[in-house]
Coordinates of C-alpha atoms and ligand atoms in Angstrom, one line a residue:
M1 CA 7.5 -27.8 -76.7
R2 CA 8.2 -30.8 -75.3
R3 CA 9.3 -33.7 -75.7
A4 CA 9.4 -37.3 -74.2
A5 CA 13.1 -38.0 -74.2
S6 CA 14.5 -38.8 -70.6
W7 CA 15.2 -36.5 -68.0
E8 CA 17.7 -39.0 -66.9
R9 CA 20.0 -39.3 -70.2
A10 CA 19.9 -35.5 -71.3
R11 CA 21.2 -34.5 -67.3
R12 CA 23.4 -36.9 -67.3
L13 CA 25.1 -35.9 -70.7
R14 CA 25.0 -32.0 -69.5
L15 CA 26.5 -33.1 -66.1
L16 CA 29.4 -34.8 -68.3
L17 CA 29.3 -31.0 -70.1
S18 CA 29.8 -29.0 -66.5
L19 CA 32.1 -30.8 -65.1
S20 CA 34.1 -30.7 -68.6
L21 CA 33.5 -26.8 -68.5
G22 CA 33.7 -27.1 -64.6
S23 CA 36.2 -24.3 -64.9
L24 CA 35.1 -22.1 -67.4
L25 CA 31.6 -21.9 -64.8
P26 CA 31.1 -18.7 -63.1
A27 CA 30.8 -20.2 -58.6
A28 CA 27.1 -19.2 -59.0
G29 CA 24.0 -16.7 -60.5
G30 CA 24.2 -14.3 -62.7
A31 CA 25.2 -14.3 -66.5
L32 CA 27.8 -16.9 -66.9
A33 CA 30.6 -16.3 -69.0
L34 CA 31.4 -19.5 -70.9
R35 CA 33.6 -19.0 -74.0
P36 CA 31.9 -19.9 -77.3
A37 CA 31.4 -24.1 -78.4
R38 CA 33.3 -23.0 -81.2
A39 CA 36.4 -20.6 -81.4
E40 CA 35.1 -18.0 -83.1
A41 CA 35.5 -13.8 -81.6
E42 CA 32.6 -12.5 -79.7
P43 CA 29.9 -11.3 -82.0
A44 CA 29.9 -7.2 -80.6
A45 CA 34.3 -8.2 -82.4
R46 CA 32.3 -9.5 -85.1
G47 CA 30.3 -6.1 -86.4
A48 CA 28.5 -3.9 -85.3
V49 CA 24.9 -4.0 -86.1
P50 CA 23.2 -6.5 -83.3
R51 CA 21.1 -9.9 -84.8
P52 CA 16.9 -10.0 -84.6
L53 CA 16.6 -12.5 -82.1
L54 CA 12.7 -13.4 -81.4
V55 CA 11.7 -14.4 -78.8
T56 CA 8.7 -18.0 -78.5
V57 CA 7.3 -19.3 -76.0
D58 CA 5.5 -22.8 -76.9
D59 CA 3.4 -24.7 -74.7
L60 CA 1.3 -22.0 -73.3
P61 CA -0.8 -21.0 -71.0
V62 CA 2.0 -22.7 -68.8
A63 CA 4.2 -25.7 -69.7
S64 CA 4.0 -28.9 -68.5
P65 CA 0.8 -28.8 -67.4
G66 CA 1.1 -32.1 -65.2
Q67 CA 3.2 -30.5 -62.4
H68 CA 1.4 -27.2 -62.1
R69 CA -2.3 -27.6 -61.2
D70 CA -3.1 -25.3 -59.1
P71 CA -4.1 -21.7 -61.0
D72 CA -2.9 -19.5 -58.6
E73 CA 0.5 -21.3 -59.8
R74 CA -0.2 -20.7 -62.9
E75 CA -0.9 -17.2 -62.8
R76 CA 2.0 -16.6 -60.6
I77 CA 4.0 -17.8 -63.8
T78 CA 2.2 -15.9 -66.1
R79 CA 2.4 -12.9 -64.6
E80 CA 6.2 -12.8 -64.1
L81 CA 7.3 -14.1 -67.5
L82 CA 5.2 -12.0 -69.0
A83 CA 7.5 -9.2 -66.3
V84 CA 10.3 -10.9 -67.6
L85 CA 9.9 -9.9 -71.3
A86 CA 8.4 -7.0 -70.0
K87 CA 11.2 -5.7 -68.5
H88 CA 13.7 -6.6 -71.6
R89 CA 11.1 -4.7 -74.2
I90 CA 11.1 -8.5 -75.7
R91 CA 7.4 -8.8 -78.1
A92 CA 7.7 -12.6 -78.1
V93 CA 5.2 -14.8 -80.1
G94 CA 3.3 -17.1 -77.3
L95 CA 1.9 -20.5 -78.6
V96 CA -1.2 -22.0 -77.8
T97 CA -1.6 -25.6 -76.6
W98 CA -5.3 -26.1 -76.5
S99 CA -6.3 -29.3 -74.9
N100 CA -3.9 -26.1 -71.7
V101 CA -6.8 -24.2 -71.6
H102 CA -8.8 -25.4 -68.7
G103 CA -11.7 -22.9 -68.2
P104 CA -12.5 -19.2 -68.0
R105 CA -8.7 -18.0 -65.9
D106 CA -6.9 -20.2 -68.4
R107 CA -8.3 -17.6 -70.6
R108 CA -7.0 -14.9 -68.3
L109 CA -3.7 -15.8 -68.7
L110 CA -4.2 -15.7 -72.4
E111 CA -5.3 -12.8 -72.5
R112 CA -2.5 -11.4 -70.5
W113 CA -0.5 -12.2 -73.0
L114 CA -2.4 -10.1 -75.3
E115 CA -2.4 -7.1 -73.0
A116 CA 1.7 -7.5 -73.2
G117 CA 2.2 -7.0 -76.6
H118 CA 2.9 -10.2 -77.5
E119 CA 0.8 -12.9 -80.4
L120 CA -0.7 -15.8 -79.8
G121 CA 0.0 -18.6 -82.0
N122 CA -1.8 -22.4 -82.8
H123 CA 0.1 -25.1 -80.7
S124 CA -2.7 -27.8 -82.2
D125 CA -5.2 -28.6 -79.7
R126 CA -3.7 -31.8 -78.0
H127 CA -0.5 -31.6 -79.0
L128 CA 0.2 -35.2 -80.9
D129 CA 3.1 -36.0 -82.4
Y130 CA 2.6 -36.0 -86.3
T131 CA 5.6 -39.3 -86.7
A132 CA 3.4 -41.7 -84.7
T133 CA -0.6 -39.8 -86.1
D134 CA -1.5 -40.5 -89.4
T135 CA -2.4 -37.0 -91.4
T136 CA -6.3 -37.4 -91.2
A137 CA -6.0 -37.8 -87.5
Y138 CA -3.1 -35.0 -87.1
I139 CA -4.7 -32.5 -89.5
A140 CA -7.5 -32.7 -86.9
D141 CA -6.7 -31.5 -84.1
V142 CA -4.4 -28.6 -85.3
E143 CA -7.6 -27.6 -87.0
S144 CA -9.2 -28.2 -83.9
G145 CA -6.8 -26.3 -81.9
R146 CA -6.9 -23.1 -84.7
K147 CA -10.2 -23.2 -84.3
E148 CA -10.3 -22.4 -80.6
L149 CA -7.6 -19.8 -81.2
A150 CA -8.9 -18.3 -83.8
A151 CA -12.7 -17.5 -82.4
F152 CA -10.7 -16.9 -78.8
L153 CA -8.2 -14.0 -80.8
A154 CA -11.4 -12.7 -82.8
A155 CA -13.3 -12.0 -79.3
H156 CA -9.9 -10.1 -79.2
D157 CA -9.3 -8.1 -82.4
R158 CA -6.7 -9.8 -83.3
K159 CA -5.8 -13.1 -85.9
L160 CA -4.4 -16.1 -86.4
R161 CA -1.1 -16.0 -88.3
F162 CA 0.8 -19.4 -87.1
F163 CA 1.7 -22.9 -86.3
R164 CA 4.5 -24.4 -83.9
F165 CA 4.4 -28.3 -85.3
P166 CA 4.7 -30.2 -81.8
F167 CA 8.0 -31.5 -81.0
L168 CA 9.3 -29.4 -83.7
R169 CA 7.5 -33.2 -85.7
E170 CA 6.5 -32.4 -89.8
G171 CA 6.1 -35.5 -90.6
D172 CA 7.7 -38.7 -91.3
T173 CA 7.5 -39.0 -95.0
V174 CA 7.3 -36.8 -98.1
E175 CA 3.4 -36.9 -97.9
K176 CA 2.7 -36.5 -94.9
L177 CA 5.2 -33.5 -94.6
R178 CA 3.5 -32.3 -98.2
A179 CA 0.1 -32.5 -96.6
M180 CA 0.3 -30.5 -93.5
R181 CA 1.8 -27.5 -95.7
R182 CA -0.9 -27.8 -97.9
Y183 CA -3.9 -27.7 -95.1
L184 CA -1.7 -25.0 -93.4
A185 CA -1.6 -23.0 -96.9
R186 CA -5.0 -23.9 -97.1
T187 CA -6.8 -22.1 -93.4
G188 CA -4.1 -18.7 -93.9
Q189 CA -1.3 -20.4 -91.0
R190 CA 2.4 -20.2 -91.5
N191 CA 4.5 -22.3 -89.7
L192 CA 6.8 -20.8 -87.3
P193 CA 9.8 -22.5 -87.4
V194 CA 12.9 -22.7 -84.6
T195 CA 16.7 -21.7 -85.2
I196 CA 17.7 -22.4 -81.5
D197 CA 16.2 -25.9 -80.7
N198 CA 17.8 -26.9 -77.4
E199 CA 16.3 -28.7 -73.7
D200 CA 14.4 -25.7 -71.3
W201 CA 12.0 -28.2 -71.4
S202 CA 14.3 -30.9 -69.7
F203 CA 14.7 -28.5 -66.7
E204 CA 10.9 -27.8 -65.6
A205 CA 10.8 -31.5 -63.2
G206 CA 13.9 -31.0 -61.3
W207 CA 13.5 -27.1 -60.6
V208 CA 10.6 -27.7 -59.2
E209 CA 10.5 -30.6 -57.2
A210 CA 14.1 -28.4 -56.1
R211 CA 11.5 -25.5 -54.9
R212 CA 8.3 -28.7 -52.8
Q213 CA 12.0 -29.6 -51.2
S214 CA 13.2 -25.9 -50.9
D215 CA 16.2 -27.3 -52.1
A216 CA 18.3 -24.6 -52.8
A217 CA 21.7 -26.3 -53.4
A218 CA 19.6 -28.3 -55.8
R219 CA 18.1 -24.9 -57.7
D220 CA 21.7 -23.3 -57.8
S221 CA 23.0 -26.3 -59.6
I222 CA 20.1 -26.9 -62.5
A223 CA 20.9 -23.0 -62.9
V224 CA 24.2 -23.2 -63.9
E225 CA 22.9 -26.4 -66.5
Y226 CA 20.4 -24.5 -68.0
Q227 CA 22.4 -21.4 -68.2
S228 CA 25.2 -22.7 -69.5
Q229 CA 22.7 -25.7 -71.5
L230 CA 20.8 -22.8 -73.9
R231 CA 24.6 -20.4 -74.3
L232 CA 26.3 -23.2 -76.1
E233 CA 22.7 -24.2 -78.4
V234 CA 22.3 -20.9 -78.9
R235 CA 26.6 -20.9 -80.0
D236 CA 26.1 -24.0 -81.7
H237 CA 23.2 -22.9 -83.8
E238 CA 24.1 -19.6 -84.5
A239 CA 27.0 -20.6 -86.3
L240 CA 25.8 -23.3 -88.4
G241 CA 23.5 -20.4 -89.8
D242 CA 25.9 -17.9 -90.2
E243 CA 28.0 -21.1 -92.5
L244 CA 24.8 -21.6 -94.6
F245 CA 23.9 -18.3 -95.8
E246 CA 27.4 -16.7 -95.2
R247 CA 26.3 -14.1 -93.1
P248 CA 25.2 -13.2 -89.4
T249 CA 21.8 -14.2 -89.2
P250 CA 18.5 -14.0 -88.1
Q251 CA 17.4 -16.5 -85.1
I252 CA 14.2 -17.9 -83.5
L253 CA 14.6 -18.8 -79.9
L254 CA 12.4 -22.0 -79.0
L255 CA 11.7 -20.8 -75.3
H256 CA 8.6 -22.9 -73.2
A257 CA 6.1 -21.4 -70.3
N258 CA 7.3 -23.2 -67.5
E259 CA 8.5 -21.8 -63.6
I260 CA 12.2 -22.5 -64.7
G261 CA 11.7 -19.6 -66.9
T262 CA 10.7 -17.0 -63.7
A263 CA 13.8 -17.4 -62.5
Q264 CA 16.4 -17.1 -65.6
W265 CA 15.1 -16.1 -68.2
D266 CA 15.8 -12.9 -66.6
A267 CA 20.0 -13.7 -66.8
L268 CA 19.0 -15.1 -70.1
F269 CA 18.1 -11.7 -71.9
T270 CA 20.3 -10.1 -70.3
G271 CA 23.7 -12.5 -71.4
L272 CA 21.8 -12.5 -75.6
A273 CA 21.3 -9.0 -75.3
R274 CA 25.7 -8.5 -74.0
L275 CA 26.2 -11.4 -77.2
G276 CA 24.8 -9.0 -79.8
H277 CA 21.2 -10.1 -80.4
H278 CA 18.5 -7.5 -80.4
F279 CA 14.9 -8.8 -79.7
A280 CA 12.3 -8.4 -82.3
A281 CA 9.0 -9.1 -83.6
A282 CA 7.7 -11.4 -86.2
D283 CA 7.8 -9.9 -88.8
E284 CA 11.3 -7.7 -88.5
V285 CA 12.9 -11.9 -87.6
L286 CA 10.8 -13.0 -91.1
A287 CA 11.3 -10.8 -93.7
D288 CA 14.7 -12.0 -93.5
S289 CA 15.4 -13.7 -97.1
V290 CA 16.5 -16.9 -94.8
F291 CA 13.0 -18.2 -93.7
A292 CA 12.0 -18.2 -97.3
A293 CA 14.8 -21.3 -97.9
A294 CA 13.0 -24.3 -99.1
H295 CA 14.0 -27.9 -97.8
E296 CA 11.7 -31.0 -97.6
Y297 CA 13.5 -32.3 -94.4
V298 CA 12.0 -35.6 -93.7
G299 CA 12.4 -37.0 -90.3
R300 CA 11.4 -39.5 -86.8
Y301 CA 13.0 -36.4 -84.7
G302 CA 11.6 -32.6 -84.6
C303 CA 15.1 -30.1 -85.2
S304 CA 15.3 -26.6 -85.8
L305 CA 15.4 -25.1 -89.3
W306 CA 19.3 -24.8 -89.7
H307 CA 19.9 -28.6 -89.4
R308 CA 16.4 -28.7 -91.8
L309 CA 18.8 -27.3 -94.5
D310 CA 22.0 -28.2 -93.4
D311 CA 20.6 -31.5 -94.5
A312 CA 19.2 -30.3 -98.0
R313 CA 23.0 -29.1 -99.0
R314 CA 24.9 -31.9 -97.6
R315 CA 21.7 -34.0 -99.8
R316 CA 22.4 -31.9 -102.7
G317 CA 26.1 -32.4 -102.5
A318 CA 26.1 -36.1 -102.2
R319 CA 24.2 -36.2 -105.3
D320 CA 26.8 -33.7 -106.9
G321 CA 29.6 -36.1 -105.4
I322 CA 27.8 -39.9 -106.8
A323 CA 26.5 -37.7 -110.1
Q324 CA 31.0 -36.7 -111.0
L325 CA 32.0 -39.9 -109.9
L326 CA 29.8 -41.8 -112.7
E327 CA 30.6 -38.7 -115.5
A328 CA 34.0 -39.2 -114.4
S329 CA 34.0 -42.7 -114.0
A330 CA 32.9 -42.9 -117.9
A331 CA 35.0 -40.5 -119.1
A332 CA 37.3 -43.5 -117.5
W333 CA 35.9 -45.9 -119.5
N334 CA 35.8 -43.0 -122.6
R335 CA 39.7 -42.7 -123.0
G336 CA 40.6 -46.9 -122.1
D337 CA 41.9 -46.4 -118.5
L338 CA 40.2 -49.0 -117.1
E339 CA 42.9 -48.2 -114.0
A340 CA 41.4 -44.4 -113.3
F341 CA 37.8 -46.9 -113.9
C342 CA 38.9 -48.8 -111.7
A343 CA 40.2 -47.0 -109.5
D344 CA 36.6 -45.6 -107.7
Y345 CA 36.4 -49.1 -105.4
A346 CA 37.6 -49.9 -102.3
E347 CA 40.0 -51.8 -101.7
D348 CA 38.1 -54.8 -101.1
A349 CA 34.6 -54.2 -103.3
L350 CA 32.4 -56.7 -104.3
F351 CA 31.4 -57.1 -107.6
I352 CA 28.5 -59.0 -108.7
A353 CA 27.6 -60.6 -112.4
P354 CA 25.7 -62.8 -113.5
S355 CA 28.8 -64.6 -113.6
G356 CA 29.6 -64.9 -110.0
V357 CA 31.3 -62.6 -107.8
T358 CA 35.0 -60.8 -108.0
R359 CA 36.1 -59.6 -104.4
G360 CA 38.7 -56.8 -104.7
R361 CA 39.2 -53.6 -107.0
Q362 CA 42.8 -55.5 -108.0
A363 CA 40.7 -57.9 -109.2
V364 CA 37.7 -56.4 -111.4
L365 CA 39.8 -54.7 -113.0
E366 CA 41.9 -58.0 -114.3
R367 CA 38.6 -59.2 -114.7
Y368 CA 37.7 -56.0 -116.6
K369 CA 40.9 -56.3 -118.6
K370 CA 40.5 -60.0 -119.6
K371 CA 36.6 -58.6 -120.4
Y372 CA 37.5 -55.5 -122.8
A373 CA 41.5 -57.2 -123.9
D374 CA 41.1 -54.0 -127.0
H375 CA 39.8 -50.7 -126.6
A376 CA 37.3 -50.5 -129.7
A377 CA 36.1 -54.0 -127.1
M378 CA 35.2 -51.5 -124.7
G379 CA 32.9 -49.1 -127.1
T380 CA 31.2 -45.7 -124.9
L381 CA 30.3 -46.2 -122.0
S382 CA 27.0 -43.9 -121.0
F383 CA 25.0 -43.5 -117.3
E384 CA 21.5 -42.6 -117.0
L385 CA 20.8 -42.6 -113.4
V386 CA 18.2 -43.8 -111.7
E387 CA 17.0 -43.8 -108.3
I388 CA 19.9 -42.3 -105.9
R389 CA 18.5 -43.2 -101.6
L390 CA 20.5 -41.1 -99.3
S391 CA 21.0 -43.2 -95.6
A392 CA 21.5 -40.6 -93.5
G393 CA 20.1 -41.8 -89.7
M394 CA 20.0 -39.3 -86.4
E395 CA 22.7 -37.9 -84.5
A396 CA 22.3 -36.3 -80.3
S397 CA 24.9 -33.3 -79.7
V398 CA 27.1 -33.2 -76.9
L399 CA 23.8 -31.4 -75.6
G400 CA 22.3 -33.9 -75.8
S401 CA 19.5 -32.3 -78.4
A402 CA 18.7 -35.2 -81.9
R403 CA 20.0 -33.7 -85.7
P404 CA 19.9 -35.1 -88.6
A405 CA 23.3 -37.3 -89.1
R406 CA 25.9 -36.9 -91.9
V407 CA 24.7 -39.0 -95.3
Q408 CA 26.9 -42.4 -94.4
S409 CA 25.7 -44.2 -97.0
A410 CA 23.9 -43.4 -100.8
S411 CA 22.8 -46.3 -103.1
V412 CA 22.9 -45.6 -106.9
V413 CA 20.5 -48.0 -109.4
A414 CA 21.1 -46.6 -113.2
R415 CA 21.4 -48.1 -116.5
W416 CA 24.6 -48.5 -118.3
S417 CA 24.7 -48.1 -121.7
L418 CA 27.5 -49.5 -124.3
A419 CA 27.3 -47.4 -127.7
Y420 CA 29.6 -49.1 -130.7
P421 CA 29.7 -47.6 -134.2
D422 CA 29.0 -51.0 -135.9
K423 CA 27.0 -53.2 -133.4
P424 CA 24.0 -52.4 -131.3
T425 CA 24.1 -51.0 -128.3
A426 CA 24.0 -52.3 -125.6
T427 CA 22.8 -51.5 -122.1
G428 CA 21.7 -53.4 -118.6
L429 CA 21.2 -52.2 -115.0
T430 CA 23.7 -51.7 -112.0
L431 CA 22.8 -51.3 -108.3
L432 CA 26.1 -49.0 -106.5
V433 CA 27.0 -48.7 -103.4
L434 CA 29.0 -46.5 -101.9
R435 CA 30.7 -44.4 -98.9
P436 CA 31.9 -40.8 -98.3
L437 CA 35.0 -40.6 -97.9
G438 CA 34.9 -36.7 -97.1
G439 CA 35.9 -33.5 -98.7
G440 CA 32.7 -34.6 -101.8
R441 CA 34.0 -37.7 -102.8
W442 CA 33.0 -41.8 -102.3
E443 CA 34.2 -44.9 -103.1
I444 CA 32.4 -48.0 -104.3
L445 CA 31.7 -50.4 -102.0
Q446 CA 29.3 -53.1 -104.0
D447 CA 28.4 -53.1 -107.0
A448 CA 26.0 -55.5 -108.8
S449 CA 25.5 -55.1 -112.8
M450 CA 23.7 -57.2 -115.0
Ligands
LIG1 ZN1 5.1 -28.2 -77.4

């Protein structure tokens, strides 16, 4: 996976972070002993069972192809990456971007991955961004990559099983998301998610430049940033996965087939093993039920599976909270408690009815009191939800990666009905704009009732 995000922006963020964590960083080299991002015990102390972790490597045969046009350099990078994987007895899944495969020498590099016991999956042909491509063109490109790789694998008695979305972007509308899921099911490809997203790719340009300039100080500094960022991303994503499932969760780490990996993976893998990870093959990791959890995350930017599931959890929570508010509000009305009925309005709420505009909770309460002078006139109120739309954009983590933001507001359309024992039911529609107060509570900012 590559992203178009600004290397400089990510680098500035990381510099800020390493400055703020400077006192925690060792001088140079080796596995870093950063303190975890969140206060927590070392995994070794939490439990003896090692956490399965699948290593996945994107953009094979060599990522950032613009940086590495020389076939000898590509060959060296591949050989060194495979040596580190072998040293740590890791069986990885490599995701092939077919347009990165230039001729027989690059095909030979893919063969080396197979010979070393790794599995290869499809990462499309031209690495398109699904949020900027229509479904037909996107599927055509993914299918083109699938055909090439499937034929290559068949010649080596292997089968293609996995697909990974370029940029981790699975679609910006639910229709696009579902169309790709149907296509993947039809062609026997499984979407291989990422649980530990990070920005490892963003270090490559600076790393290669430092090597070409023989700038050892720059390389040391990039190495420290790389290790600290990856370590923090691992801890941060794991903490979220464990919170979602209330147990230690298996993980899928995203890395890229790049030159910085040849120098930095060894320390990274040593650090991961010390943190209680056990490098596992795809089947062992994917057998865990966490990977069967459903979501339909729709967004402009790619993010980890945990963030998609967290977003789904937040949205469920928001819908439940809003449904409870409407239920409690009808109950307050039906017992004649207008004070409680109006308590959900924000102090500066705006109420709009065909008769005009009322500003403020107190004025809304006065209006209701005047209109419904006695309990009998109030009837029995019920709501039927027509639609809830939740608003949640993206936010950047402190490390610079995009993730879904919390739900920031909701608009609700509902049909209200007032039933009376002695006259016909009155009914109409209402549009509410709400804002979350935390703890599952909401307040009404605007109410247009008709
Ligand atoms: Zn990629």
